[in-house]
């Protein structure tokens, strides 16, 4: 709440760093068109309202807030004379929305020099025409540049994910195609063998016994035990000897198939006891086709199941058909991201999952957390590649008080101490020209800090770099959709409003 306007002293406003270079005539015009106002503790203006005034603090304390979800998040607090906020972009006119992009409050009685937005725009264009043109070019040029680079960043990430997903899908798809072709061949041979059996001297009872053996053999295939290579080799030798002793030609060819199906000499003894000796070779051949058919169908089932899991992982990663803000299990998000990036991670990087599965779900925007995981994993893999390509990526989750920790550790060369404070800055990158845009970590920080009220920081030493994301375990309840300024995927990293930054440091 403000008190009535007070007299404006040109000498007083001339002592503020913003106006210290102005002439007495210019200071006189500012006082003539502006006013001094005193505000009691409380709001000065509110985010989203029309930006009607430009405020310069003369004495007191100001606090700036941004609306994130359902909360007002403090972004700046200062008592420095001369800091300014409000209608910072009035000189751009109707080319940008002229609304307050944050909320300003005062915590003690505070005096401001208040200049109407129209006067501020006129003075800027009249007194500083070249500066106004430069600022306009800087604003729109930076906005366009960041939008283009942001699109490239997303396209690079999409290309990387598409390549990884294509690689992962290719293996099971190719296996399914091969197994289907082999199955078609085996079914054709089985039909041929069936015709031979039907034309042979087999009575009805012998055929019934053979069909019963076939059914029991198929059941054995589904329950086949897993053998070590040595056990499998020994059993193949036993079966080959048994088949040779019973007059089965080239029994060594079918022995590996029978072993893979879980059959042994005891089972063959049961077959031999069930069918007549003269039809045993035909029965063995018939059972071999049965086993091969079952194994091929299992292979097709495994391959198509793998494809289905990959598609599910892609949907989980993209969060298709899901609410933008909901309770999520971070382990599901991490697993889907690791699977999507498995092609890029490659076989030379060992992935270690150190999960605390007892952690509860957290309120979050899951699609955007997946973007954070993607950026941090991509950086870790790139760091490991810098040391020869062999290394370990460790993904760890744990509970730290009322927050959930997600940590990405790599065995790369580490982040040098002299640039550690700059890696989250927009456009700062250590990658070679053409390989990095410098927006990945900035976007990740904005998602974690601005949208999830969490924190993102790095601890680094040669061979042990850890990016740590801390997320609140509880949220504000029903979080609303973020506005355009807070959404890291619709606005570029450098488009934080000037009010937020200039109230922290003088321009």
Coordinates of C-alpha atoms in Angstrom, one line a residue:
X1 CA 0.0 0.0 0.0
X2 CA 1.4 3.4 -1.0
X3 CA 1.1 6.8 0.6
X4 CA 0.3 9.9 -1.4
X5 CA 3.0 11.1 -3.8
X6 CA 5.8 13.1 -2.2
X7 CA 7.9 15.9 -3.7
X8 CA 10.7 14.7 -6.0
X9 CA 14.1 16.1 -5.4
X10 CA 16.4 16.2 -8.5
X11 CA 19.5 16.1 -6.3
X12 CA 18.3 13.0 -4.5
X13 CA 17.5 11.0 -7.6
X14 CA 20.7 12.3 -9.2
X15 CA 22.6 10.5 -6.4
X16 CA 21.3 7.1 -7.7
X17 CA 23.7 5.2 -10.0
X18 CA 21.1 5.0 -12.7
X19 CA 20.7 8.8 -13.0
X20 CA 24.1 10.0 -11.9
X21 CA 25.3 11.0 -15.5
X22 CA 22.2 13.0 -16.3
X23 CA 22.1 16.8 -16.6
X24 CA 20.2 19.1 -14.3
X25 CA 17.6 19.6 -17.1
X26 CA 17.1 15.9 -17.5
X27 CA 16.8 15.3 -13.8
X28 CA 14.2 18.1 -13.7
X29 CA 12.2 16.4 -16.4
X30 CA 12.3 13.1 -14.5
X31 CA 10.9 14.8 -11.4
X32 CA 8.3 16.7 -13.5
X33 CA 7.0 13.5 -15.1
X34 CA 7.6 11.1 -12.3
X35 CA 6.9 11.1 -8.6
X36 CA 8.2 9.8 -5.2
X37 CA 6.1 7.2 -3.5
X38 CA 6.4 5.5 -0.1
X39 CA 5.1 1.9 0.2
X40 CA 4.3 0.1 3.5
X41 CA 5.3 -3.6 3.8
X42 CA 3.3 -5.6 1.3
X43 CA 2.9 -5.8 -2.5
X44 CA 4.0 -3.0 -4.9
X45 CA 2.8 -4.7 -8.1
X46 CA 1.7 -8.3 -9.0
X47 CA 2.8 -10.6 -11.8
X48 CA 0.5 -10.5 -14.8
X49 CA -0.9 -7.0 -14.2
X50 CA -0.4 -4.3 -16.9
X51 CA 3.1 -2.9 -16.6
X52 CA 2.3 0.8 -16.0
X53 CA 5.3 2.1 -14.1
X54 CA 9.1 1.9 -13.8
X55 CA 10.3 1.8 -10.2
X56 CA 13.7 2.8 -8.8
X57 CA 14.3 2.2 -5.1
X58 CA 15.6 5.1 -3.1
X59 CA 15.6 3.5 0.3
X60 CA 14.2 0.3 1.9
X61 CA 14.1 -3.4 0.9
X62 CA 12.5 -5.1 -2.1
X63 CA 11.8 -8.7 -2.8
X64 CA 10.9 -10.2 -6.2
X65 CA 8.8 -13.3 -6.7
X66 CA 7.9 -15.5 -9.6
X67 CA 4.8 -17.6 -9.9
X68 CA 5.8 -21.3 -10.4
X69 CA 3.0 -23.8 -10.4
X70 CA 0.9 -22.8 -7.4
X71 CA 3.7 -21.0 -5.5
X72 CA 5.4 -17.7 -5.4
X73 CA 9.1 -18.4 -5.5
X74 CA 11.5 -15.7 -4.2
X75 CA 14.1 -14.9 -6.9
X76 CA 15.7 -11.7 -5.5
X77 CA 16.0 -9.7 -2.3
X78 CA 18.0 -6.5 -2.0
X79 CA 18.4 -3.2 -0.1
X80 CA 20.8 -1.6 -2.5
X81 CA 19.8 2.0 -3.4
X82 CA 19.1 2.5 -7.1
X83 CA 18.0 -1.0 -8.1
X84 CA 15.1 -0.9 -10.5
X85 CA 12.2 -3.0 -11.7
X86 CA 8.8 -2.8 -13.3
X87 CA 8.1 -1.7 -16.9
X88 CA 11.6 -2.5 -18.1
X89 CA 10.5 -3.1 -21.7
X90 CA 8.2 -0.2 -22.2
X91 CA 10.5 1.2 -25.0
X92 CA 9.6 -1.9 -27.1
X93 CA 5.9 -0.8 -27.3
X94 CA 3.3 -3.2 -28.5
X95 CA 5.9 -5.6 -29.9
X96 CA 6.0 -7.5 -26.6
X97 CA 3.3 -7.9 -23.9
X98 CA 3.6 -5.0 -21.5
X99 CA 2.8 -6.9 -18.3
X100 CA 4.7 -7.3 -15.0
X101 CA 6.5 -10.7 -15.3
X102 CA 7.1 -10.9 -11.5
X103 CA 5.7 -9.7 -8.2
X104 CA 7.5 -7.0 -6.2
X105 CA 7.0 -6.6 -2.4
X106 CA 8.6 -4.6 0.2
X107 CA 9.4 -5.8 3.7
X108 CA 9.8 -2.4 5.4
X109 CA 8.6 1.1 4.5
X110 CA 10.3 1.8 1.2
X111 CA 10.5 4.8 -1.0
X112 CA 10.6 4.6 -4.8
X113 CA 11.0 7.1 -7.7
X114 CA 8.1 6.0 -9.9
X115 CA 8.1 6.9 -13.6
X116 CA 5.0 6.1 -15.8
X117 CA 5.8 3.5 -18.5
X118 CA 4.8 6.0 -21.3
X119 CA 7.3 8.6 -20.0
X120 CA 10.0 6.0 -19.6
X121 CA 9.5 4.9 -23.2
X122 CA 9.5 8.5 -24.5
X123 CA 12.6 9.4 -22.5
X124 CA 14.5 6.3 -23.7
X125 CA 13.8 7.0 -27.3
X126 CA 14.4 10.7 -27.1
X127 CA 17.6 10.8 -24.9
X128 CA 19.2 7.6 -25.9
X129 CA 18.0 6.8 -29.5
X130 CA 21.1 4.7 -30.4
X131 CA 20.9 2.8 -27.1
X132 CA 17.2 2.1 -27.7
X133 CA 18.0 0.7 -31.1
X134 CA 20.8 -1.4 -29.7
X135 CA 18.6 -2.7 -26.9
X136 CA 15.8 -3.6 -29.3
X137 CA 18.3 -5.4 -31.6
X138 CA 19.8 -7.2 -28.6
X139 CA 16.4 -8.2 -27.2
X140 CA 14.9 -9.5 -30.4
X141 CA 18.2 -10.8 -31.8
X142 CA 18.9 -12.8 -28.6
X143 CA 15.4 -14.1 -28.6
X144 CA 15.6 -15.3 -32.1
X145 CA 19.0 -16.8 -31.7
X146 CA 18.1 -18.6 -28.6
X147 CA 14.9 -19.9 -30.2
X148 CA 16.9 -21.3 -33.1
X149 CA 19.6 -22.8 -31.0
X150 CA 17.0 -24.2 -28.6
X151 CA 15.3 -25.9 -31.6
X152 CA 18.6 -27.3 -32.7
X153 CA 19.3 -28.6 -29.2
X154 CA 16.0 -30.4 -29.3
X155 CA 16.6 -31.7 -32.8
X156 CA 20.0 -33.0 -31.7
X157 CA 18.5 -34.7 -28.7
X158 CA 15.7 -36.2 -30.9
X159 CA 18.2 -37.4 -33.4
X160 CA 20.2 -39.1 -30.7
X161 CA 17.2 -40.7 -29.2
X162 CA 15.9 -41.8 -32.6
X163 CA 19.2 -43.4 -33.5
X164 CA 19.4 -45.2 -30.1
X165 CA 15.8 -46.4 -30.4
X166 CA 16.3 -47.5 -34.0
X167 CA 19.4 -49.5 -33.0
X168 CA 17.6 -51.1 -30.1
X169 CA 14.5 -52.0 -32.2
X170 CA 16.6 -53.4 -35.1
X171 CA 18.0 -56.3 -33.1
X172 CA 14.7 -57.9 -31.9
X173 CA 13.0 -57.0 -35.2
X174 CA 15.7 -58.8 -37.2
X175 CA 15.6 -61.7 -34.8
X176 CA 11.8 -62.0 -35.3
X177 CA 12.2 -61.9 -39.1
X178 CA 14.8 -64.6 -39.1
X179 CA 12.9 -66.8 -36.7
X180 CA 9.7 -66.4 -38.7
X181 CA 11.5 -67.5 -41.9
X182 CA 13.0 -70.5 -40.1
X183 CA 9.7 -71.4 -38.6
X184 CA 8.0 -71.4 -42.0
X185 CA 10.7 -73.8 -43.2
X186 CA 10.3 -76.1 -40.2
X187 CA 6.5 -76.1 -40.5
X188 CA 6.8 -77.1 -44.2
X189 CA 9.2 -80.0 -43.2
X190 CA 6.8 -81.0 -40.5
X191 CA 3.9 -81.2 -43.0
X192 CA 6.1 -83.4 -45.2
X193 CA 7.1 -85.6 -42.3
X194 CA 3.4 -85.9 -41.4
X195 CA 2.6 -87.1 -44.9
X196 CA 5.3 -89.7 -44.6
X197 CA 4.0 -90.9 -41.3
X198 CA 0.4 -91.1 -42.6
X199 CA 1.6 -93.2 -45.5
X200 CA 3.7 -95.5 -43.3
X201 CA 2.8 -98.8 -41.6
X202 CA 1.6 -97.0 -38.4
X203 CA -1.5 -98.2 -36.7
X204 CA -3.9 -95.8 -35.0
X205 CA -2.6 -96.5 -31.5
X206 CA 1.0 -95.8 -32.5
X207 CA 0.0 -92.5 -34.0
X208 CA -1.9 -91.6 -30.8
X209 CA 1.2 -92.4 -28.7
X210 CA 3.4 -90.3 -31.0
X211 CA 1.0 -87.3 -30.8
X212 CA 0.9 -87.6 -27.0
X213 CA 4.8 -87.7 -26.9
X214 CA 4.7 -84.6 -29.1
X215 CA 2.5 -82.7 -26.7
X216 CA 4.6 -83.7 -23.7
X217 CA 7.8 -82.7 -25.5
X218 CA 6.3 -79.2 -26.3
X219 CA 5.6 -78.8 -22.5
X220 CA 9.2 -79.8 -21.7
X221 CA 10.4 -77.0 -24.1
X222 CA 8.5 -74.4 -22.1
X223 CA 10.2 -75.6 -18.9
X224 CA 13.7 -76.1 -20.2
X225 CA 16.4 -75.5 -17.5
X226 CA 19.3 -73.1 -18.0
X227 CA 22.5 -75.0 -18.4
X228 CA 26.1 -73.9 -18.1
X229 CA 28.1 -74.3 -21.3
X230 CA 30.0 -77.3 -19.8
X231 CA 26.7 -79.0 -18.7
X232 CA 25.2 -78.4 -22.2
X233 CA 28.3 -79.9 -23.9
X234 CA 28.2 -83.0 -21.7
X235 CA 24.5 -83.6 -22.3
X236 CA 24.9 -83.2 -26.0
X237 CA 27.6 -85.9 -26.0
X238 CA 25.3 -88.2 -24.0
X239 CA 22.3 -87.6 -26.3
X240 CA 24.5 -88.1 -29.5
X241 CA 25.8 -91.4 -28.1
X242 CA 22.3 -92.6 -27.2
X243 CA 20.9 -91.7 -30.7
X244 CA 23.9 -93.5 -32.4
X245 CA 23.3 -96.6 -30.2
X246 CA 19.7 -96.6 -31.3
X247 CA 20.4 -96.4 -35.0
X248 CA 19.5 -92.7 -35.5
X249 CA 21.6 -91.4 -38.4
X250 CA 23.5 -88.1 -37.7
X251 CA 22.1 -87.9 -34.2
X252 CA 24.8 -85.4 -33.4
X253 CA 22.9 -82.8 -35.5
X254 CA 19.7 -83.0 -33.4
X255 CA 21.4 -83.4 -30.0
X256 CA 22.0 -79.7 -29.5
X257 CA 18.4 -78.9 -30.3
X258 CA 17.1 -81.5 -27.8
X259 CA 19.5 -80.2 -25.1
X260 CA 18.3 -76.6 -25.7
X261 CA 14.7 -77.9 -25.2
X262 CA 15.6 -79.5 -21.9
X263 CA 15.4 -83.2 -23.1
X264 CA 17.8 -85.8 -21.8
X265 CA 18.5 -89.6 -22.2
X266 CA 15.8 -90.5 -19.7
X267 CA 13.2 -88.7 -21.8
X268 CA 14.5 -90.5 -24.9
X269 CA 14.2 -93.8 -23.1
X270 CA 10.6 -93.0 -22.4
X271 CA 10.0 -92.3 -26.1
X272 CA 11.8 -95.5 -27.1
X273 CA 9.6 -97.5 -24.7
X274 CA 6.4 -95.9 -26.1
X275 CA 6.9 -96.4 -29.8
X276 CA 7.9 -99.4 -31.8
X277 CA 11.6 -99.8 -32.7
X278 CA 11.0 -99.6 -36.4
X279 CA 9.3 -96.2 -36.1
X280 CA 11.7 -94.7 -33.6
X281 CA 13.9 -92.9 -36.2
X282 CA 10.8 -91.3 -37.7
X283 CA 9.5 -90.4 -34.2
X284 CA 12.8 -88.8 -33.3
X285 CA 12.7 -86.7 -36.5
X286 CA 9.1 -85.7 -35.8
X287 CA 10.0 -84.6 -32.3
X288 CA 13.0 -82.7 -33.6
X289 CA 10.7 -80.6 -35.8
X290 CA 8.4 -80.1 -32.9
X291 CA 11.2 -78.9 -30.7
X292 CA 12.6 -76.6 -33.3
X293 CA 9.1 -75.1 -33.9
X294 CA 8.6 -74.4 -30.2
X295 CA 12.0 -72.9 -29.9
X296 CA 11.5 -70.6 -32.9
X297 CA 8.1 -69.5 -31.5
X298 CA 9.7 -68.7 -28.2
X299 CA 12.3 -66.6 -30.0
X300 CA 9.6 -64.7 -31.9
X301 CA 7.8 -64.2 -28.6
X302 CA 10.9 -62.9 -26.9
X303 CA 11.7 -60.6 -29.8
X304 CA 8.2 -59.1 -30.1
X305 CA 8.0 -58.7 -26.3
X306 CA 11.3 -56.8 -26.5
X307 CA 9.9 -54.5 -29.2
X308 CA 6.8 -54.0 -27.1
X309 CA 9.0 -53.0 -24.0
X310 CA 10.9 -50.6 -26.2
X311 CA 7.8 -48.9 -27.4
X312 CA 6.5 -48.7 -23.8
X313 CA 9.8 -47.2 -22.8
X314 CA 9.5 -44.6 -25.6
X315 CA 6.0 -43.7 -24.4
X316 CA 7.2 -43.5 -20.8
X317 CA 10.0 -41.3 -21.9
X318 CA 7.8 -39.0 -24.0
X319 CA 5.0 -39.2 -21.4
X320 CA 2.4 -39.6 -24.1
X321 CA -1.3 -39.5 -23.0
X322 CA -0.3 -38.6 -19.4
X323 CA -1.0 -35.6 -17.2
X324 CA 1.8 -33.0 -17.4
X325 CA 2.0 -32.8 -13.6
X326 CA 1.5 -35.9 -11.5
X327 CA 3.0 -38.2 -8.9
X328 CA 5.8 -40.2 -10.5
X329 CA 8.3 -42.9 -9.6
X330 CA 11.7 -41.4 -10.6
X331 CA 13.1 -44.9 -11.2
X332 CA 10.6 -45.5 -14.0
X333 CA 11.7 -42.3 -15.6
X334 CA 15.4 -43.1 -15.2
X335 CA 15.0 -46.6 -16.6
X336 CA 13.1 -45.4 -19.7
X337 CA 15.7 -42.7 -20.3
X338 CA 18.6 -45.1 -20.0
X339 CA 16.9 -47.5 -22.4
X340 CA 16.2 -44.7 -24.9
X341 CA 19.9 -43.6 -24.7
X342 CA 21.4 -47.1 -24.6
X343 CA 22.5 -46.9 -28.2
X344 CA 24.4 -43.7 -27.5
X345 CA 25.8 -45.0 -24.2
X346 CA 27.3 -47.9 -26.1
X347 CA 28.9 -51.1 -24.8
X348 CA 32.1 -49.5 -23.5
X349 CA 30.3 -47.6 -20.8
X350 CA 29.3 -49.6 -17.8
X351 CA 26.0 -48.5 -16.3
X352 CA 25.5 -49.0 -12.6
X353 CA 22.1 -48.5 -11.0
X354 CA 22.2 -47.8 -7.3
X355 CA 18.5 -47.3 -6.6
X356 CA 16.8 -46.9 -3.3
X357 CA 13.5 -48.5 -4.2
X358 CA 11.9 -47.5 -0.9
X359 CA 11.6 -43.9 -2.0
X360 CA 8.1 -42.5 -2.5
X361 CA 6.7 -41.0 -5.6
X362 CA 7.3 -37.3 -6.1
X363 CA 5.1 -34.6 -7.6
X364 CA 6.7 -33.6 -10.9
X365 CA 6.5 -32.8 -14.6
X366 CA 7.8 -36.2 -15.8
X367 CA 8.4 -35.4 -19.4
X368 CA 10.6 -32.5 -18.4
X369 CA 12.5 -34.5 -15.8
X370 CA 13.3 -37.0 -18.6
X371 CA 14.8 -34.0 -20.4
X372 CA 17.0 -33.3 -17.4
X373 CA 18.1 -37.0 -17.2
X374 CA 18.8 -37.0 -20.9
X375 CA 21.1 -33.9 -20.7
X376 CA 23.0 -35.2 -17.7
X377 CA 23.5 -38.7 -19.1
X378 CA 24.6 -37.2 -22.4
X379 CA 27.2 -35.0 -20.7
X380 CA 28.4 -37.9 -18.6
X381 CA 28.9 -40.1 -21.7
X382 CA 30.7 -37.3 -23.5
X383 CA 33.0 -36.8 -20.5
X384 CA 33.8 -40.6 -20.4
X385 CA 34.5 -40.5 -24.2
X386 CA 37.1 -37.8 -23.5
X387 CA 39.1 -40.3 -21.5
X388 CA 39.1 -43.0 -24.2
X389 CA 35.5 -44.2 -24.1
X390 CA 35.8 -46.8 -21.4
X391 CA 34.3 -45.8 -18.0
X392 CA 31.4 -46.1 -15.6
X393 CA 28.1 -44.2 -15.4
X394 CA 26.5 -44.5 -12.0
X395 CA 22.9 -43.5 -11.4
X396 CA 22.0 -43.3 -7.7
X397 CA 18.9 -42.4 -5.9
X398 CA 18.6 -41.7 -2.1
X399 CA 16.7 -39.7 0.4
X400 CA 18.1 -36.6 1.9
X401 CA 15.8 -35.2 4.6
X402 CA 12.6 -34.0 2.9
X403 CA 14.1 -34.2 -0.6
X404 CA 14.9 -37.0 -3.1
X405 CA 18.4 -37.2 -4.5
X406 CA 19.1 -38.3 -8.1
X407 CA 22.8 -38.4 -8.8
X408 CA 24.7 -39.0 -12.0
X409 CA 28.3 -39.9 -11.6
X410 CA 30.9 -40.5 -14.2
X411 CA 34.6 -41.5 -14.3
X412 CA 35.5 -38.7 -16.8
X413 CA 38.3 -36.1 -16.4
X414 CA 36.1 -33.9 -14.2
X415 CA 35.0 -30.2 -14.5
X416 CA 37.9 -27.8 -14.0
X417 CA 37.5 -25.6 -10.9
X418 CA 37.9 -22.4 -12.9
X419 CA 34.8 -23.0 -15.0
X420 CA 32.7 -24.9 -12.5
X421 CA 30.6 -21.8 -11.7
X422 CA 29.9 -21.2 -15.4
X423 CA 28.7 -24.5 -16.7
X424 CA 25.1 -23.7 -16.0
X425 CA 25.3 -20.4 -17.9
X426 CA 23.4 -20.1 -21.2
X427 CA 25.6 -20.9 -24.2
X428 CA 28.6 -21.9 -22.2
X429 CA 30.0 -25.2 -23.4
X430 CA 33.3 -27.1 -23.3
X431 CA 32.5 -29.2 -26.3
X432 CA 34.1 -28.6 -29.7
X433 CA 32.5 -26.2 -32.1
X434 CA 29.4 -27.7 -33.7
X435 CA 28.9 -30.4 -31.0
X436 CA 27.3 -28.4 -28.2
X437 CA 25.0 -25.4 -27.9
X438 CA 25.6 -24.6 -24.2
X439 CA 21.9 -24.8 -23.3
X440 CA 21.6 -28.4 -22.0
X441 CA 22.7 -27.6 -18.4
X442 CA 20.9 -24.3 -18.3
X443 CA 17.6 -25.9 -19.4
X444 CA 18.1 -28.6 -16.8
X445 CA 18.7 -26.1 -14.1
X446 CA 15.6 -24.1 -15.0
X447 CA 13.5 -27.2 -15.0
X448 CA 14.7 -28.4 -11.7
X449 CA 14.9 -25.0 -9.9
X450 CA 12.1 -23.0 -11.5
X451 CA 9.5 -25.7 -12.1
X452 CA 10.2 -28.2 -9.4
X453 CA 11.5 -26.0 -6.6
X454 CA 14.6 -28.2 -6.4
X455 CA 18.3 -27.7 -6.8
X456 CA 21.0 -28.9 -9.3
X457 CA 24.7 -28.7 -8.5
X458 CA 27.9 -30.5 -9.4
X459 CA 30.8 -32.0 -7.4
X460 CA 33.8 -32.8 -9.5
X461 CA 37.3 -34.3 -9.2
X462 CA 39.3 -36.2 -11.9
X463 CA 37.7 -39.6 -12.3
X464 CA 34.7 -38.7 -10.1
X465 CA 32.1 -36.1 -11.3
X466 CA 28.6 -36.1 -9.8
X467 CA 25.7 -34.0 -10.9
X468 CA 23.1 -34.0 -8.1
X469 CA 19.4 -33.2 -8.5
X470 CA 17.4 -32.7 -5.3
X471 CA 13.6 -32.7 -5.6
X472 CA 11.1 -32.0 -2.9
X473 CA 9.2 -35.1 -1.8
X474 CA 6.0 -33.0 -1.4
X475 CA 4.5 -30.4 -3.7
X476 CA 2.1 -27.6 -3.4
X477 CA -0.8 -30.0 -4.2
X478 CA -2.3 -29.1 -7.5
X479 CA 0.3 -27.4 -9.5
X480 CA -1.0 -25.3 -12.4
X481 CA 0.5 -25.1 -15.8
X482 CA 3.6 -22.9 -15.9
X483 CA 3.4 -19.6 -17.8
X484 CA 5.4 -19.1 -20.9
X485 CA 8.3 -17.4 -19.1
X486 CA 8.8 -20.3 -16.8
X487 CA 8.5 -23.0 -19.4
X488 CA 12.1 -24.0 -20.5
X489 CA 10.9 -25.7 -23.7
X490 CA 8.8 -22.7 -25.0
X491 CA 11.2 -19.9 -24.1
X492 CA 15.0 -19.8 -24.5
X493 CA 17.4 -19.7 -21.6
X494 CA 18.2 -16.0 -21.9
X495 CA 14.7 -14.7 -21.8
X496 CA 14.5 -14.3 -18.0
X497 CA 12.8 -11.0 -17.5
X498 CA 15.1 -8.0 -16.9
X499 CA 13.3 -7.2 -13.6
X500 CA 14.6 -10.3 -12.1
X501 CA 18.2 -9.6 -12.8
X502 CA 18.4 -5.9 -12.5
X503 CA 17.0 -5.9 -9.0
X504 CA 19.9 -8.0 -7.9
X505 CA 22.7 -6.0 -9.4
X506 CA 22.9 -2.5 -10.9
X507 CA 23.0 -2.2 -14.6

